[in-house]
Amino acid sequence: MTGREKNLKIFLEDILKQSSEILNDINLKNPLKQIREEQFEFKNKFFNKSYISDKNDFREFFSRKEVKSQIENIEDLNFAVDIISGYSNTKIYSKRGLDAKNILDSFIENFFMSNNTFKFSKLKFEQFFKNFIKFLDSDILQVHYFTPLFKLDFPSTTRRKDLGDVALTQIDEIKFKIIKDSLVGTGSVPGIIRRLSYVLETTVPFQDNANEEDDIANKRFEKFLHAAHLFTVGDIKTGPIYKNFTLWMGNSSKILNSTEVVVGPRTAKLNSRSYKNLKTFYDDFSSLDLTSKDWDFIQVSLERFSSSILRDNPIDTIVDLNVALECMFSSPGETSLKIANRSALMYGVDESEQEKCWVFIKNVYRLRNNILHGRKENDLDITREIIELENIIRSSIRKFLNLSANLSKKELKSQKKLDSGMTIRDYLLTELDLSLINRTRLDEFLKMSDGPFS
């Protein structure tokens, strides 16, 4: 422990002891009020029921003028503020509305609130101080985000599963209450979160501005969703993004993307084995660069594919899926025929499956045109078409991801397989076209499309 930490510890312990005497004295004259608050009971890691219980209203107590004024008269308070101000992190936190005095106030309030009493506990202080120093003296300042993961069933005994830049964390009462209150306030627990078992979390290093941090977090959550939608069938969906709902950063907490959440009927199911496969899949997916001109068509297709799963209206879903299909297989000319030919060769495991896929794509393309031109009713049941088309696109995107990992533009040029002005996408679609009349060529193409994403 450094000299600065030792001095701060001495001051904070003394401040808490004096605060304890002050607070107990005020409490005798004007006792803590009780507040009725909704509590949540969980059974087998899922929400079971809610109930109302009485609890001490510490927030009201610490908001009293007499409490604030008497604590501010503690002699060691200014010394502690000066020491806290000396931490380089404090100067950065001050840009987010958390100056040294705010941080010290949070320390005092959170200490007694977590103890649920105004008594001083040496053991509690040691634990609390250790956590506080870690917050003040962390090497990398980070902002914490989480978002609920709807329609995911994963009966794991491990509370937290790290996936690199994001983590799957089992829901707890605190996060459940934050999510519930943000969605319906004091209303009853909505059905959408009754089967909520996980949140997706990430921590983002401080940037020059808060909007950049929000953008990084949002992109990480979006990347996980894309990978999850490719990995398994299910209507996995995130909700609002909750920022800085932590012990020390509560004053700067806020909710992002707070919109109505509607989820589909399909639940994605994971077990210990499939989770390991998902982790490997996500690691491989995260290592890809799909921003280049040659591979950005995969990214666009993937975004529309994932968007289709998030849609509430089946008409919007089928349109998104068709756009994803076109992003992969379309080119100028006989669009529907070329798309049917290419997707059938890419998806079908044999000639029989290729024929079925070809017929299906032709029919679904006709359906898509009828929808866009208003020749189909909005209440048309297209569930079967959506499921089948989703499977074809999922498989095709995964094969294109393998191709992006297996093919090098430099090697293709050296082998004279890439003419001047051609993109890799041009080359791949040409190979599929030629595979219509050359089975050997198709076999070689499908070998290239095999890999970690198969």
XYZ file of N, CA and C in Angstrom, residues 161-254:
282
model
N -19.800 -15.962 -18.285
C -19.083 -16.620 -19.378
C -18.451 -15.546 -20.258
N -17.133 -15.480 -20.261
C -16.430 -14.465 -21.044
C -16.258 -14.915 -22.484
N -16.522 -13.996 -23.403
C -16.380 -14.267 -24.829
C -15.381 -13.330 -25.482
N -14.515 -12.741 -24.667
C -13.549 -11.787 -25.201
C -13.968 -10.372 -24.868
N -14.502 -9.648 -25.851
C -14.892 -8.255 -25.598
C -16.300 -8.122 -25.036
N -17.024 -9.250 -24.931
C -18.327 -9.258 -24.267
C -18.400 -10.473 -23.353
N -19.397 -10.479 -22.473
C -19.578 -11.608 -21.557
C -21.060 -11.882 -21.369
N -21.389 -13.163 -21.235
C -22.743 -13.576 -20.872
C -22.794 -13.685 -19.353
N -23.702 -12.955 -18.723
C -23.807 -12.958 -17.272
C -25.230 -13.282 -16.862
N -25.368 -14.215 -15.929
C -26.707 -14.575 -15.472
C -27.381 -13.386 -14.794
N -28.668 -13.276 -15.002
C -29.439 -12.169 -14.439
C -29.443 -12.258 -12.918
N -29.373 -11.129 -12.253
C -29.531 -11.088 -10.803
C -30.646 -10.098 -10.473
N -30.993 -10.015 -9.203
C -32.139 -9.192 -8.810
C -31.916 -7.720 -9.136
N -30.680 -7.237 -8.974
C -30.401 -5.829 -9.224
C -30.629 -5.482 -10.695
N -30.023 -6.264 -11.591
C -30.177 -5.994 -13.022
C -31.622 -6.236 -13.472
N -32.243 -7.259 -12.911
C -33.637 -7.543 -13.263
C -34.506 -6.335 -12.916
N -34.300 -5.751 -11.747
C -35.095 -4.597 -11.319
C -34.835 -3.389 -12.223
N -33.569 -3.163 -12.588
C -33.238 -2.041 -13.473
C -33.963 -2.184 -14.804
N -33.918 -3.397 -15.365
C -34.556 -3.649 -16.657
C -36.072 -3.506 -16.554
N -36.641 -4.128 -15.532
C -38.098 -4.078 -15.360
C -38.586 -2.651 -15.173
N -37.917 -1.891 -14.294
C -38.344 -0.527 -14.016
C -38.235 0.353 -15.256
N -37.207 0.115 -16.071
C -37.031 0.945 -17.264
C -38.082 0.644 -18.320
N -38.601 -0.582 -18.326
C -39.587 -0.972 -19.333
C -41.010 -0.607 -18.938
N -41.362 -0.834 -17.659
C -42.757 -0.611 -17.253
C -42.891 0.192 -15.968
N -41.789 0.657 -15.403
C -41.882 1.436 -14.170
C -42.451 0.621 -13.025
N -43.511 1.135 -12.400
C -44.117 0.436 -11.256
C -45.146 -0.601 -11.675
N -45.310 -0.795 -12.980
C -46.279 -1.780 -13.458
C -45.839 -3.200 -13.138
N -46.704 -4.158 -13.453
C -46.397 -5.557 -13.177
C -45.267 -6.045 -14.091
N -44.618 -7.118 -13.692
C -43.505 -7.659 -14.463
C -44.013 -8.114 -15.831
N -43.487 -7.541 -16.917
C -43.983 -7.908 -18.250
C -43.549 -9.317 -18.642
N -44.348 -9.954 -19.462
C -44.048 -11.317 -19.880
C -42.727 -11.445 -20.589
N -42.291 -10.380 -21.252
C -41.079 -10.440 -22.046
C -39.830 -10.705 -21.203
N -39.864 -10.326 -19.905
C -38.674 -10.555 -19.093
C -38.857 -11.678 -18.067
N -39.993 -12.342 -18.083
C -40.208 -13.412 -17.115
C -39.275 -14.594 -17.343
N -38.879 -14.827 -18.593
C -37.957 -15.912 -18.902
C -36.563 -15.386 -19.221
N -36.285 -14.163 -18.789
C -34.974 -13.564 -19.021
C -33.960 -14.166 -18.055
N -32.890 -14.742 -18.590
C -31.899 -15.388 -17.719
C -30.497 -14.823 -17.879
N -30.234 -14.095 -18.950
C -28.883 -13.573 -19.181
C -28.910 -12.135 -19.657
N -27.832 -11.425 -19.318
C -27.550 -10.133 -19.927
C -26.208 -10.251 -20.637
N -26.011 -9.381 -21.616
C -24.738 -9.287 -22.315
C -24.029 -8.059 -21.779
N -22.768 -8.220 -21.358
C -22.028 -7.125 -20.739
C -20.763 -6.815 -21.516
N -20.310 -5.570 -21.400
C -19.011 -5.186 -21.937
C -18.496 -3.977 -21.169
N -17.181 -3.823 -21.135
C -16.567 -2.629 -20.554
C -15.729 -1.959 -21.622
N -15.914 -0.654 -21.756
C -15.263 0.124 -22.810
C -14.309 1.134 -22.183
N -13.048 1.177 -22.631
C -12.126 2.191 -22.103
C -12.648 3.594 -22.394
N -12.363 4.534 -21.482
C -12.762 5.921 -21.676
C -12.215 6.455 -22.992
N -13.057 7.160 -23.738
C -12.662 7.814 -24.975
C -12.710 9.326 -24.757
N -12.492 10.048 -25.833
C -12.529 11.503 -25.723
C -13.937 12.017 -25.441
N -14.928 11.243 -25.836
C -16.299 11.656 -25.541
C -17.176 10.440 -25.317
N -18.271 10.656 -24.629
C -19.165 9.568 -24.238
C -19.841 8.915 -25.436
N -20.092 9.674 -26.501
C -20.754 9.103 -27.675
C -19.895 8.020 -28.326
N -18.578 8.209 -28.312
C -17.681 7.198 -28.875
C -17.747 5.914 -28.054
N -17.817 6.057 -26.746
C -17.936 4.878 -25.881
C -19.236 4.136 -26.179
N -20.325 4.883 -26.293
C -21.614 4.262 -26.580
C -21.576 3.520 -27.915
N -20.905 4.115 -28.895
C -20.823 3.506 -30.220
C -20.044 2.193 -30.170
N -18.953 2.169 -29.410
C -18.154 0.945 -29.273
C -18.982 -0.154 -28.629
N -19.674 0.177 -27.544
C -20.502 -0.818 -26.852
C -21.597 -1.347 -27.763
N -22.252 -0.443 -28.475
C -23.346 -0.840 -29.360
C -22.845 -1.777 -30.460
N -21.664 -1.479 -31.023
C -21.105 -2.317 -32.080
C -20.708 -3.697 -31.538
N -20.211 -3.747 -30.311
C -19.864 -5.042 -29.725
C -21.109 -5.905 -29.524
N -22.161 -5.306 -28.997
C -23.410 -6.055 -28.806
C -23.980 -6.498 -30.153
N -23.884 -5.631 -31.143
C -24.388 -5.950 -32.483
C -23.577 -7.089 -33.095
N -22.264 -7.065 -32.894
C -21.410 -8.133 -33.434
C -21.763 -9.475 -32.807
N -22.024 -9.487 -31.496
C -22.412 -10.744 -30.859
C -23.734 -11.245 -31.430
N -24.696 -10.329 -31.612
C -25.985 -10.727 -32.171
C -25.814 -11.345 -33.556
N -24.990 -10.716 -34.396
C -24.745 -11.245 -35.733
C -24.178 -12.658 -35.659
N -23.186 -12.846 -34.788
C -22.570 -14.165 -34.652
C -23.571 -15.182 -34.113
N -24.365 -14.782 -33.121
C -25.344 -15.698 -32.524
C -26.416 -16.094 -33.531
N -26.872 -15.146 -34.349
C -27.887 -15.452 -35.357
C -27.349 -16.388 -36.432
N -26.055 -16.272 -36.729
C -25.438 -17.186 -37.687
C -25.200 -18.559 -37.079
N -24.905 -18.569 -35.781
C -24.530 -19.819 -35.111
C -25.712 -20.743 -34.879
N -26.852 -20.165 -34.498
C -27.979 -21.007 -34.098
C -29.308 -20.401 -34.525
N -30.317 -21.238 -34.594
C -31.674 -20.771 -34.900
C -32.307 -20.247 -33.617
N -32.957 -19.118 -33.694
C -33.624 -18.552 -32.521
C -33.795 -17.060 -32.672
N -34.754 -16.515 -31.953
C -35.062 -15.086 -32.038
C -34.330 -14.295 -30.954
N -33.028 -14.542 -30.817
C -32.234 -13.812 -29.820
C -32.284 -12.318 -30.135
N -32.535 -11.546 -29.108
C -32.668 -10.102 -29.293
C -32.167 -9.380 -28.051
N -31.516 -8.249 -28.244
C -31.113 -7.421 -27.114
C -32.189 -6.372 -26.864
N -32.086 -5.713 -25.704
C -33.042 -4.671 -25.349
C -32.337 -3.338 -25.194
N -32.829 -2.476 -24.319
C -32.138 -1.218 -24.044
C -30.729 -1.482 -23.533
N -29.855 -0.518 -23.715
C -28.483 -0.623 -23.210
C -28.375 0.244 -21.957
N -27.877 -0.365 -20.882
C -27.771 0.325 -19.592
C -26.310 0.657 -19.329
N -26.047 1.929 -19.078
C -24.677 2.430 -18.961
C -24.390 2.940 -17.550
N -23.273 2.472 -16.983
C -22.761 2.984 -15.695
C -23.663 2.683 -14.506
N -24.408 1.579 -14.542
C -25.195 1.200 -13.379
C -24.302 0.391 -12.434
N -23.324 1.097 -11.848
C -22.359 0.472 -10.941
C -22.322 1.243 -9.628
N -21.629 0.678 -8.651
C -21.603 1.253 -7.310
C -21.102 2.692 -7.296
N -20.015 2.973 -8.052
C -19.399 4.293 -7.965
C -19.857 5.243 -9.061
N -20.416 4.695 -10.156
C -20.737 5.538 -11.306
C -22.233 5.830 -11.436
N -23.002 5.551 -10.394
C -24.453 5.714 -10.466
C -24.898 7.104 -10.879
N -24.136 8.132 -10.511
C -24.544 9.503 -10.830
C -24.493 9.791 -12.327
N -23.753 8.976 -13.079
C -23.668 9.210 -14.527
C -24.354 8.100 -15.316
N -25.188 7.305 -14.648
C -25.865 6.203 -15.328
C -26.960 6.731 -16.248
N -27.194 5.981 -17.330
C -28.279 6.347 -18.235
C -28.668 5.136 -19.071
